[in-house]
Tab-separated table of C-alpha atoms in Angstrom:
chain	number	residue	atom	x	y	z
A	1	MET	CA	122.690	113.610	85.856
A	2	LEU	CA	120.140	112.300	88.386
A	3	SER	CA	118.398	115.670	88.839
A	4	THR	CA	117.795	115.992	85.105
A	5	PHE	CA	116.561	112.417	85.033
A	6	ALA	CA	114.384	113.092	88.044
A	7	ARG	CA	112.675	116.176	86.662
A	8	MET	CA	111.964	114.575	83.280
A	9	THR	CA	110.714	111.380	84.836
A	10	LEU	CA	108.284	113.422	86.886
A	11	LEU	CA	106.864	114.872	83.693
A	12	CYS	CA	106.661	111.510	81.968
A	13	LEU	CA	105.036	109.399	84.639
A	14	ARG	CA	101.633	111.050	84.764
A	15	PRO	CA	98.365	109.561	86.034
A	16	ILE	CA	97.632	106.318	84.224
A	17	ARG	CA	94.719	106.389	81.776
A	18	ARG	CA	94.470	102.895	80.351
A	19	TYR	CA	94.205	99.656	82.278
A	20	ALA	CA	95.005	96.234	80.850
A	21	LEU	CA	94.190	92.698	81.894
A	22	MET	CA	96.482	89.725	82.254
A	23	SER	CA	95.210	86.570	80.536
A	24	ARG	CA	95.059	83.189	82.262
A	25	ASP	CA	96.974	80.379	80.620
A	26	ASP	CA	93.954	78.144	80.060
A	27	GLU	CA	91.931	81.002	78.524
A	28	ASP	CA	94.355	81.632	75.626
A	29	ASP	CA	94.001	80.180	72.190
A	30	HIS	CA	97.647	79.279	71.665
A	31	ASP	CA	98.509	75.628	71.036
A	32	ASP	CA	102.309	75.863	71.324
A	33	MET	CA	102.234	75.364	75.121
A	34	ASP	CA	100.043	73.233	77.358
A	35	CYS	CA	97.859	75.155	79.751
A	36	ASP	CA	98.394	75.872	83.453
A	37	SER	CA	95.297	77.342	85.135
A	38	LEU	CA	97.394	79.036	87.796
A	39	LEU	CA	99.571	80.939	85.311
A	40	TRP	CA	98.790	84.406	83.968
A	41	SER	CA	100.685	86.540	81.418
A	42	ARG	CA	100.604	89.728	79.383
A	43	GLU	CA	102.402	89.796	76.015
A	44	LEU	CA	103.886	92.044	74.456
A	45	GLU	CA	103.203	95.679	75.382
A	46	ARG	CA	105.101	98.776	74.350
A	47	HIS	CA	106.948	101.172	76.588
A	48	SER	CA	108.983	104.226	75.680
A	49	LEU	CA	112.230	102.256	75.082
A	50	GLY	CA	110.880	98.999	73.697
A	51	ASP	CA	108.526	96.220	74.795
A	52	PHE	CA	107.811	94.434	78.006
A	53	SER	CA	106.458	91.035	78.931
A	54	MET	CA	104.884	89.974	82.233
A	55	ALA	CA	103.859	86.690	83.851
A	56	VAL	CA	102.791	85.400	87.268
A	57	VAL	CA	102.124	81.916	88.605
A	58	GLN	CA	100.280	81.187	91.847
A	59	ALA	CA	101.440	78.612	94.373
A	60	ASN	CA	99.917	79.758	97.698
A	61	GLU	CA	96.266	79.269	98.503
A	62	VAL	CA	95.950	83.085	98.328
A	63	ILE	CA	98.635	84.558	96.046
A	64	GLU	CA	101.151	86.713	97.953
A	65	ASP	CA	102.992	88.104	94.925
A	66	HIS	CA	101.685	91.392	93.535
A	67	SER	CA	103.192	93.457	90.757
A	68	GLN	CA	102.598	96.329	88.365
A	69	VAL	CA	103.980	97.977	85.247
A	70	GLU	CA	103.088	101.632	84.658
A	71	THR	CA	104.036	103.239	81.356
A	72	GLY	CA	103.836	106.829	80.204
A	73	ASN	CA	105.222	109.114	77.583
A	74	GLY	CA	108.964	108.562	77.909
A	75	ALA	CA	109.055	106.540	81.140
A	76	VAL	CA	108.226	103.162	82.683
A	77	PHE	CA	107.724	102.122	86.307
A	78	VAL	CA	108.069	98.449	87.366
A	79	GLY	CA	107.147	97.093	90.763
A	80	VAL	CA	107.473	93.514	92.076
A	81	TYR	CA	106.130	92.920	95.583
A	82	ASP	CA	106.752	89.460	97.051
A	83	GLY	CA	104.630	89.068	100.158
A	84	HIS	CA	105.035	86.614	103.029
A	85	GLY	CA	102.833	85.852	105.979
A	86	GLY	CA	99.811	86.783	103.857
A	87	PRO	CA	99.011	89.019	100.875
A	88	GLU	CA	98.087	92.140	102.817
A	89	ALA	CA	101.457	93.934	102.689
A	90	SER	CA	102.235	93.241	99.032
A	91	ARG	CA	98.699	94.189	98.012
A	92	TYR	CA	98.918	97.403	99.951
A	93	ILE	CA	102.244	98.308	98.316
A	94	SER	CA	100.779	97.648	94.885
A	95	ASP	CA	97.889	99.986	95.662
A	96	HIS	CA	99.871	102.818	97.233
A	97	LEU	CA	103.597	102.965	96.456
A	98	PHE	CA	103.366	104.392	92.948
A	99	SER	CA	100.733	106.909	94.077
A	100	HIS	CA	102.974	108.052	96.939
A	101	LEU	CA	105.920	108.370	94.573
A	102	MET	CA	103.940	110.599	92.191
A	103	ARG	CA	102.482	112.684	95.045
A	104	ILE	CA	105.820	113.303	96.694
A	105	SER	CA	107.540	113.972	93.438
A	106	ARG	CA	104.992	116.638	92.526
A	107	GLU	CA	105.407	118.269	95.925
A	108	ARG	CA	109.236	118.339	95.662
A	109	GLY	CA	109.489	118.905	91.927
A	110	VAL	CA	111.976	116.057	91.390
A	111	ILE	CA	112.440	112.321	91.663
A	112	THR	CA	115.594	111.456	93.568
A	113	GLU	CA	116.798	108.649	95.791
A	114	GLU	CA	115.333	110.583	98.749
A	115	THR	CA	112.018	110.812	96.917
A	116	LEU	CA	111.935	107.049	96.517
A	117	ARG	CA	112.909	106.564	100.186
A	118	ALA	CA	110.099	108.936	101.158
A	119	ALA	CA	107.628	106.965	99.018
A	120	PHE	CA	108.751	103.697	100.672
A	121	SER	CA	108.406	105.287	104.101
A	122	ALA	CA	104.956	106.741	103.385
A	123	THR	CA	103.786	103.373	102.117
A	124	GLU	CA	105.130	101.546	105.148
A	125	LYS	CA	103.623	104.121	107.489
A	126	GLY	CA	100.224	103.737	105.817
A	127	PHE	CA	100.400	99.974	106.103
A	128	LEU	CA	101.298	100.104	109.775
A	129	THR	CA	98.315	102.405	110.288
A	130	LEU	CA	96.135	99.806	108.562
A	131	VAL	CA	97.607	97.135	110.877
A	132	ARG	CA	96.718	99.176	113.969
A	133	ARG	CA	93.147	99.655	112.729
A	134	THR	CA	92.481	96.061	111.785
A	135	ARG	CA	94.651	93.896	114.041
A	136	GLY	CA	91.756	93.431	116.474
A	137	LEU	CA	89.839	91.642	113.700
A	138	LYS	CA	92.906	90.187	111.925
A	139	PRO	CA	95.716	89.773	114.490
A	140	LEU	CA	97.992	87.986	112.027
A	141	ILE	CA	98.073	90.995	109.704
A	142	ALA	CA	100.968	92.253	111.833
A	143	ALA	CA	102.955	89.258	110.660
A	144	ALA	CA	102.503	90.122	107.002
A	145	GLY	CA	105.474	91.609	105.173
A	146	SER	CA	106.713	92.042	101.637
A	147	CYS	CA	109.854	92.377	99.533
A	148	CYS	CA	109.707	95.404	97.278
A	149	LEU	CA	111.608	95.822	93.991
A	150	VAL	CA	111.030	98.987	92.028
A	151	GLY	CA	112.583	100.231	88.790
A	152	VAL	CA	112.086	103.532	86.972
A	153	ILE	CA	113.426	103.948	83.428
A	154	TRP	CA	113.608	107.199	81.494
A	155	LYS	CA	115.719	108.071	78.441
A	156	GLY	CA	118.484	105.645	79.053
A	157	THR	CA	118.674	105.965	82.852
A	158	LEU	CA	117.559	103.265	85.259
A	159	LEU	CA	116.819	103.933	88.946
A	160	ILE	CA	116.296	100.920	91.163
A	161	ALA	CA	115.145	100.573	94.791
A	162	ASN	CA	115.083	97.216	96.486
A	163	VAL	CA	114.057	95.740	99.821
A	164	GLY	CA	114.269	91.987	100.273
A	165	ASP	CA	115.389	89.200	97.907
A	166	SER	CA	113.561	89.980	94.683
A	167	ARG	CA	116.061	90.717	91.969
A	168	ALA	CA	116.685	92.896	88.892
A	169	VAL	CA	119.120	91.336	86.391
A	170	LEU	CA	120.466	93.136	83.311
A	171	GLY	CA	121.214	91.218	80.111
A	172	SER	CA	124.019	92.833	78.058
A	173	SER	CA	125.713	91.842	74.809
A	174	VAL	CA	129.506	91.592	74.788
A	175	SER	CA	131.957	90.511	72.080
A	176	SER	CA	133.293	86.953	72.259
A	177	ASN	CA	137.005	86.339	72.549
A	178	ASP	CA	137.422	85.978	68.820
A	179	HIS	CA	135.265	89.121	68.213
A	180	ARG	CA	133.281	87.201	65.601
A	181	SER	CA	130.101	87.006	67.644
A	182	ASN	CA	128.374	88.440	70.658
A	183	ARG	CA	127.333	86.659	73.821
A	184	ILE	CA	124.882	87.686	76.505
A	185	VAL	CA	126.044	88.214	80.074
A	186	ALA	CA	124.065	88.770	83.255
A	187	GLU	CA	124.644	91.580	85.724
A	188	GLN	CA	122.724	91.573	88.968
A	189	LEU	CA	121.637	95.166	89.721
A	190	THR	CA	120.323	94.531	93.245
A	191	SER	CA	121.567	92.979	96.458
A	192	ASP	CA	119.634	90.195	98.157
A	193	HIS	CA	118.538	91.392	101.584
A	194	ASN	CA	118.200	87.899	102.832
A	195	ALA	CA	119.555	86.024	105.827
A	196	ALA	CA	121.090	83.541	103.466
A	197	GLN	CA	123.653	86.237	102.591
A	198	GLU	CA	126.705	86.347	104.877
A	199	GLU	CA	126.859	90.162	104.616
A	200	VAL	CA	123.290	90.477	105.897
A	201	ARG	CA	123.989	88.073	108.769
A	202	GLN	CA	127.028	90.093	109.771
A	203	ASP	CA	125.013	93.332	109.734
A	204	LEU	CA	122.285	91.763	111.871
A	205	ARG	CA	124.775	90.462	114.399
A	206	SER	CA	126.552	93.811	114.660
A	207	LEU	CA	123.221	95.611	115.120
A	208	HIS	CA	122.039	93.160	117.818
A	209	PRO	CA	125.139	91.902	119.629
A	210	ASP	CA	123.157	91.071	122.797
A	211	ASP	CA	120.592	88.898	121.006
A	212	PRO	CA	121.926	85.335	120.556
A	213	ARG	CA	118.782	84.326	118.678
A	214	ILE	CA	118.752	87.137	116.129
A	215	LEU	CA	119.719	84.431	113.615
A	216	VAL	CA	118.622	80.828	113.778
A	217	HIS	CA	119.883	78.106	111.405
A	218	LYS	CA	117.363	75.328	110.996
A	219	GLN	CA	116.531	72.890	108.183
A	220	SER	CA	119.572	74.222	106.286
A	221	VAL	CA	118.086	77.757	106.137
A	222	TRP	CA	119.106	80.884	107.995
A	223	ARG	CA	116.082	82.689	109.464
A	224	ILE	CA	115.734	85.930	111.429
A	225	LYS	CA	114.380	85.051	114.857
A	226	GLY	CA	113.837	81.579	113.465
A	227	ILE	CA	110.831	82.725	111.445
A	228	ILE	CA	111.622	84.488	108.180
A	229	GLN	CA	114.572	85.075	105.867
A	230	ILE	CA	113.921	88.770	105.309
A	231	ASN	CA	113.528	91.592	107.749
A	232	ARG	CA	110.865	94.139	106.908
A	233	ASP	CA	107.835	92.859	108.813
A	234	ALA	CA	105.726	94.953	111.159
A	235	TYR	CA	106.038	92.501	114.048
A	236	LEU	CA	109.835	92.564	113.757
A	237	LYS	CA	110.249	96.333	113.362
A	238	HIS	CA	107.695	97.768	115.743
A	239	PRO	CA	107.370	96.740	119.430
A	240	ASP	CA	103.627	97.496	119.519
A	241	PHE	CA	103.073	94.650	116.990
A	242	SER	CA	105.394	92.226	118.770
A	243	LEU	CA	104.320	88.623	119.066
A	244	GLY	CA	106.356	88.360	122.237
A	245	PRO	CA	109.313	89.885	124.090
A	246	SER	CA	111.823	88.014	121.892
A	247	PHE	CA	110.958	90.162	118.803
A	248	PRO	CA	112.903	93.441	119.070
A	249	ARG	CA	112.796	96.324	116.615
A	250	PHE	CA	115.518	96.356	114.010
A	251	TYR	CA	116.044	97.756	110.550
A	252	LEU	CA	118.261	97.427	107.509
A	253	PRO	CA	118.167	100.275	104.948
A	254	GLU	CA	116.861	99.679	101.450
A	255	GLY	CA	119.351	99.763	98.605
A	256	LEU	CA	119.017	102.289	95.774
A	257	LYS	CA	121.011	102.418	92.594
A	258	ASP	CA	121.021	104.478	89.357
A	259	ARG	CA	122.599	103.374	86.095
A	260	VAL	CA	122.962	104.915	82.661
A	261	LEU	CA	121.943	102.250	80.160
A	262	GLN	CA	124.458	101.416	77.409
A	263	THR	CA	123.824	100.385	73.801
A	264	SER	CA	125.039	96.882	74.786
A	265	ASP	CA	122.220	96.583	77.374
A	266	LYS	CA	119.373	94.499	75.850
A	267	PHE	CA	116.820	93.940	78.618
A	268	VAL	CA	116.205	93.916	82.378
A	269	ILE	CA	114.507	91.014	84.166
A	270	PHE	CA	112.582	91.995	87.335
A	271	ALA	CA	111.467	88.934	89.286
A	272	SER	CA	110.552	87.684	92.720
A	273	ASP	CA	112.795	85.111	94.409
A	274	GLY	CA	110.466	82.344	93.283
A	275	LEU	CA	112.193	82.532	89.911
A	276	TRP	CA	115.730	82.841	91.246
A	277	GLU	CA	115.360	79.819	93.524
A	278	HIS	CA	115.404	77.662	90.390
A	279	VAL	CA	116.981	79.717	87.583
A	280	SER	CA	120.369	81.420	87.808
A	281	ASN	CA	120.966	84.947	86.558
A	282	GLN	CA	122.931	83.698	83.555
A	283	GLN	CA	120.390	81.055	82.676
A	284	ALA	CA	117.615	83.640	82.761
A	285	VAL	CA	119.315	86.107	80.382
A	286	GLU	CA	120.260	83.284	77.998
A	287	ILE	CA	116.640	82.130	77.832
A	288	VAL	CA	115.489	85.656	77.019
A	289	ASN	CA	118.305	86.252	74.515
A	290	LYS	CA	117.664	82.933	72.752
A	291	HIS	CA	114.175	84.112	71.804
A	292	PRO	CA	114.542	87.794	70.730
A	293	ARG	CA	111.299	89.643	71.279
A	294	PRO	CA	109.192	86.545	71.477
A	295	VAL	CA	105.628	86.514	72.568
A	296	ARG	CA	105.390	84.999	76.072
A	297	ILE	CA	109.017	85.311	77.142
A	298	ALA	CA	108.131	86.130	80.751
A	299	ARG	CA	105.883	83.095	80.800
A	300	ARG	CA	108.707	81.022	79.331
A	301	LEU	CA	110.934	81.988	82.278
A	302	VAL	CA	108.172	81.082	84.758
A	303	ARG	CA	107.631	77.728	83.078
A	304	ARG	CA	111.319	76.993	83.088
A	305	ALA	CA	111.401	77.578	86.864
A	306	MET	CA	108.409	75.265	87.362
A	307	ASN	CA	109.972	72.519	85.186
A	308	ILE	CA	113.062	72.594	87.365
A	309	ALA	CA	110.950	72.693	90.560
A	310	ALA	CA	109.040	69.623	89.386
A	311	LYS	CA	112.258	67.720	88.613
A	312	LYS	CA	113.612	68.524	92.068
A	313	LYS	CA	110.630	66.611	93.458
A	314	GLY	CA	111.013	63.747	91.014
A	315	MET	CA	107.963	64.554	88.895
A	316	MET	CA	107.073	65.953	85.481
A	317	TYR	CA	105.781	69.485	84.897
A	318	ASP	CA	102.618	68.019	83.312
A	319	ASP	CA	101.875	66.483	86.683
A	320	LEU	CA	102.770	69.636	88.589
A	321	LYS	CA	100.219	71.578	86.518
A	322	LYS	CA	97.495	69.400	87.980
A	323	VAL	CA	98.445	70.302	91.556
A	324	GLU	CA	96.058	72.791	93.134
A	325	ARG	CA	97.063	76.108	94.635
A	326	GLY	CA	98.079	75.799	98.263
A	327	VAL	CA	99.516	72.335	97.711
A	328	ARG	CA	101.633	73.887	94.929
A	329	ARG	CA	103.610	75.787	97.587
A	330	PHE	CA	105.323	72.481	98.469
A	331	PHE	CA	106.904	72.547	95.008
A	332	HIS	CA	107.491	76.234	94.259
A	333	ASP	CA	106.729	79.755	95.521
A	334	ASP	CA	104.516	82.322	93.829
A	335	ILE	CA	106.585	83.630	90.872
A	336	THR	CA	106.406	87.046	89.241
A	337	VAL	CA	108.492	87.987	86.194
A	338	ALA	CA	108.616	91.235	84.173
A	339	VAL	CA	111.038	91.479	81.233
A	340	ILE	CA	111.723	95.011	80.014
A	341	PHE	CA	113.290	95.060	76.548
A	342	ILE	CA	115.467	98.013	75.574
A	343	ASP	CA	115.644	99.252	71.959
A	344	ASN	CA	119.090	100.785	71.514
A	345	GLU	CA	117.929	103.131	68.763
A	346	LEU	CA	115.403	104.651	71.134
A	347	LEU	CA	117.948	105.553	73.819
A	348	MET	CA	118.749	108.819	72.065
A	349	VAL	CA	115.129	109.726	71.212
A	350	GLU	CA	114.022	112.820	73.058
A	351	LYS	CA	110.529	111.539	73.757
A	352	ALA	CA	108.416	108.659	72.524
A	353	THR	CA	104.671	109.121	72.383
A	354	LEU	CA	102.851	106.069	73.646
A	355	PRO	CA	99.488	105.490	75.310
A	356	GLU	CA	99.722	105.424	79.063
A	357	LEU	CA	99.155	101.914	80.397
A	358	SER	CA	98.764	100.258	83.788
A	359	ILE	CA	98.975	96.539	84.398
A	360	LYS	CA	98.520	95.286	87.996
A	361	ALA	CA	98.851	91.590	88.281
A	362	LYS	CA	97.157	91.394	91.621
A	363	TYR	CA	93.697	92.267	90.310
A	364	PHE	CA	93.687	89.108	88.186
A	365	MET	CA	95.297	86.734	90.668
A	366	VAL	CA	93.220	86.997	93.802
A	367	LYS	CA	90.597	84.221	93.834
A	368	ASN	CA	91.101	83.654	90.101
A	369	ALA	CA	88.962	86.710	89.465
A	370	GLN	CA	89.395	87.098	85.736
A	371	GLY	CA	86.252	85.961	83.874
A	372	ILE	CA	84.721	84.726	87.103
A	373	ALA	CA	81.122	85.633	86.125
A	374	ARG	CA	81.479	83.749	82.861
A	375	ARG	CA	82.979	80.848	84.731
A	376	LEU	CA	79.945	80.672	87.026
A	377	VAL	CA	77.578	80.688	84.040
A	378	ARG	CA	79.542	77.973	82.264
A	379	ARG	CA	79.614	75.841	85.431
A	380	ALA	CA	75.814	76.071	85.606
A	381	MET	CA	75.474	75.058	81.948
A	382	ASN	CA	77.869	72.148	82.358
A	383	ILE	CA	75.727	70.837	85.249
A	384	ALA	CA	72.530	71.470	83.262
A	385	ALA	CA	73.899	69.460	80.367
A	386	LYS	CA	74.941	66.556	82.576
A	387	LYS	CA	71.427	66.464	84.070
A	388	LYS	CA	70.165	65.738	80.571
A	389	GLY	CA	72.834	63.121	79.885
A	390	MET	CA	74.809	65.215	77.387
A	391	MET	CA	78.103	67.122	77.138
A	392	TYR	CA	78.396	70.923	77.340
A	393	ASP	CA	79.990	70.967	73.830
A	394	ASP	CA	76.740	69.501	72.546
A	395	LEU	CA	74.634	71.914	74.533
A	396	LYS	CA	76.407	74.855	72.927
A	397	LYS	CA	75.051	73.714	69.551
A	398	VAL	CA	71.453	73.899	70.692
A	399	GLU	CA	69.572	76.974	69.408
A	400	ARG	CA	67.865	79.472	71.639
A	401	GLY	CA	64.303	78.550	72.397
A	402	VAL	CA	65.140	74.856	72.426
A	403	ARG	CA	67.837	75.725	75.004
A	404	ARG	CA	65.055	76.518	77.497
A	405	PHE	CA	64.459	72.785	77.777
A	406	PHE	CA	67.959	72.519	79.294
A	407	HIS	CA	68.339	75.719	81.317
A	408	ASP	CA	66.813	79.143	81.973
A	409	ASP	CA	68.308	82.493	81.028
A	410	ILE	CA	71.232	83.133	83.360
A	411	THR	CA	72.594	86.485	84.534
A	412	VAL	CA	75.572	86.819	86.888
A	413	ALA	CA	77.322	89.927	88.255
A	414	VAL	CA	80.229	89.526	90.667
A	415	ILE	CA	81.171	92.621	92.651
A	416	PHE	CA	84.667	92.470	94.242
A	417	ILE	CA	85.446	94.626	97.213
A	418	ASP	CA	88.920	95.969	98.008
A	419	ASN	CA	89.144	96.237	101.786
A	420	GLU	CA	91.602	99.111	101.586
A	421	LEU	CA	89.107	101.243	99.711
A	422	LEU	CA	86.399	100.940	102.395
A	423	MET	CA	88.046	103.735	104.364
A	424	VAL	CA	88.563	106.005	101.349
A	425	GLU	CA	86.250	109.065	101.419
A	426	LYS	CA	85.704	109.193	97.677
A	427	ALA	CA	87.243	107.376	94.714
A	428	THR	CA	87.281	109.062	91.347
A	429	LEU	CA	86.501	106.717	88.456
A	430	PRO	CA	85.019	107.093	85.010
A	431	GLU	CA	81.241	106.848	85.053
A	432	LEU	CA	80.104	103.628	83.478
A	433	SER	CA	76.823	101.893	82.637
A	434	ILE	CA	76.638	98.279	81.456
A	435	LYS	CA	73.249	96.818	80.554
A	436	GLY	CA	73.342	93.053	80.063
A	437	PHE	CA	70.076	92.770	78.145
A	438	SER	CA	71.026	95.170	75.349
A	439	HIS	CA	74.782	94.518	75.597
A	440	THR	CA	75.528	98.240	75.497
A	441	VAL	CA	78.116	100.275	77.370
A	442	GLY	CA	77.797	103.987	77.934
A	443	PRO	CA	78.099	106.886	80.411
A	444	SER	CA	76.484	106.236	83.740
A	445	LYS	CA	73.428	108.160	84.976
A	446	PHE	CA	74.501	107.645	88.605
A	447	SER	CA	75.957	111.143	88.835
A	448	LEU	CA	72.471	112.602	88.457
A	449	PHE	CA	71.463	111.010	91.748
A	450	PHE	CA	74.661	110.900	93.786
A	451	SER	CA	76.680	113.974	92.863
């Protein structure tokens, strides 16, 4: 069963050709929900077995959650990477894990549990190499870690790999006791690799019987070495990154699981623990089931979690929305949610033809990058209007020519730099030329000079 699934998945998950943006809450035109400037979402996109919905909210000063959905002809890949101690590890996983999986799968000709383990291992090895190269400039990068939840779906089969306490939850329809109606039930497909779990604590104690401080209970929370709740950090696993002699190397294996989807299975929720801290498995599937194929269902789950988080602190969500990133972490964690709907009638289809699509949440979270050039221009025009004693809404009505009395022509280009790409010999991207004056887009002439 798995070998057939593996070979076909390898054929279906080809290099991604189309990239999509996530929209920020306050940049949408919908009036049904109030805006939250730290919330992004993508609604609804197609995959080979149905639709998917995705949303992320930022709490940390620099967002530590990164995620991606990759779709191809007949398959879908979902990754949720919940970082801690900084965004470096989760960002690195988002940039490299899927590529490693495709490379290793092509080399071996199949996708199996061992292929996924190899992709995890290659990604971790690459990150540790990055740590060695950069720890002189950024010593705390060795303290960065990440949970990693991955799902691959092809033709009715779901393969899941999980490290940490992110969670995949399946929503299935079952008959009620009187058989007159159906109800939705939740099934957790992953195990939480978290010190809060008694099983994990027992494993840690058995692996380190001579270390009385392998687990520390403080402020009602179990922490490994008194620092974190999960156990995949470089400084905990590798002695050369140790912050001191009390941090030994230890390791718990990642969990992998494959499942044949049934016609009663309706959707799978992939989410970081920021959601599950406030919303139970059953509550989550009931929220999704209550609104069949709605626009913005992932965002609805995120907002439910934030409503509950606000109430726990004795405040309203409308007030929480006004709290800036960084301070938000006192109320809730970064939250990532991807809801993968399953169309039962498509389970038996040999192959669905869909455009290949890649959505990576991290590109639109870091530093609120989406629309940043436009934001800078609008900020300048707001200030220009105030200098003349008027509102920006009034300035927008002023015709060109007369506008020159208020401000000059303004051009802004913001070039973001991914640190990981600085060491790459050559990146292959489509050639592109954008000329702001004529507002045209066409093939770049750069290749004439640099090829």
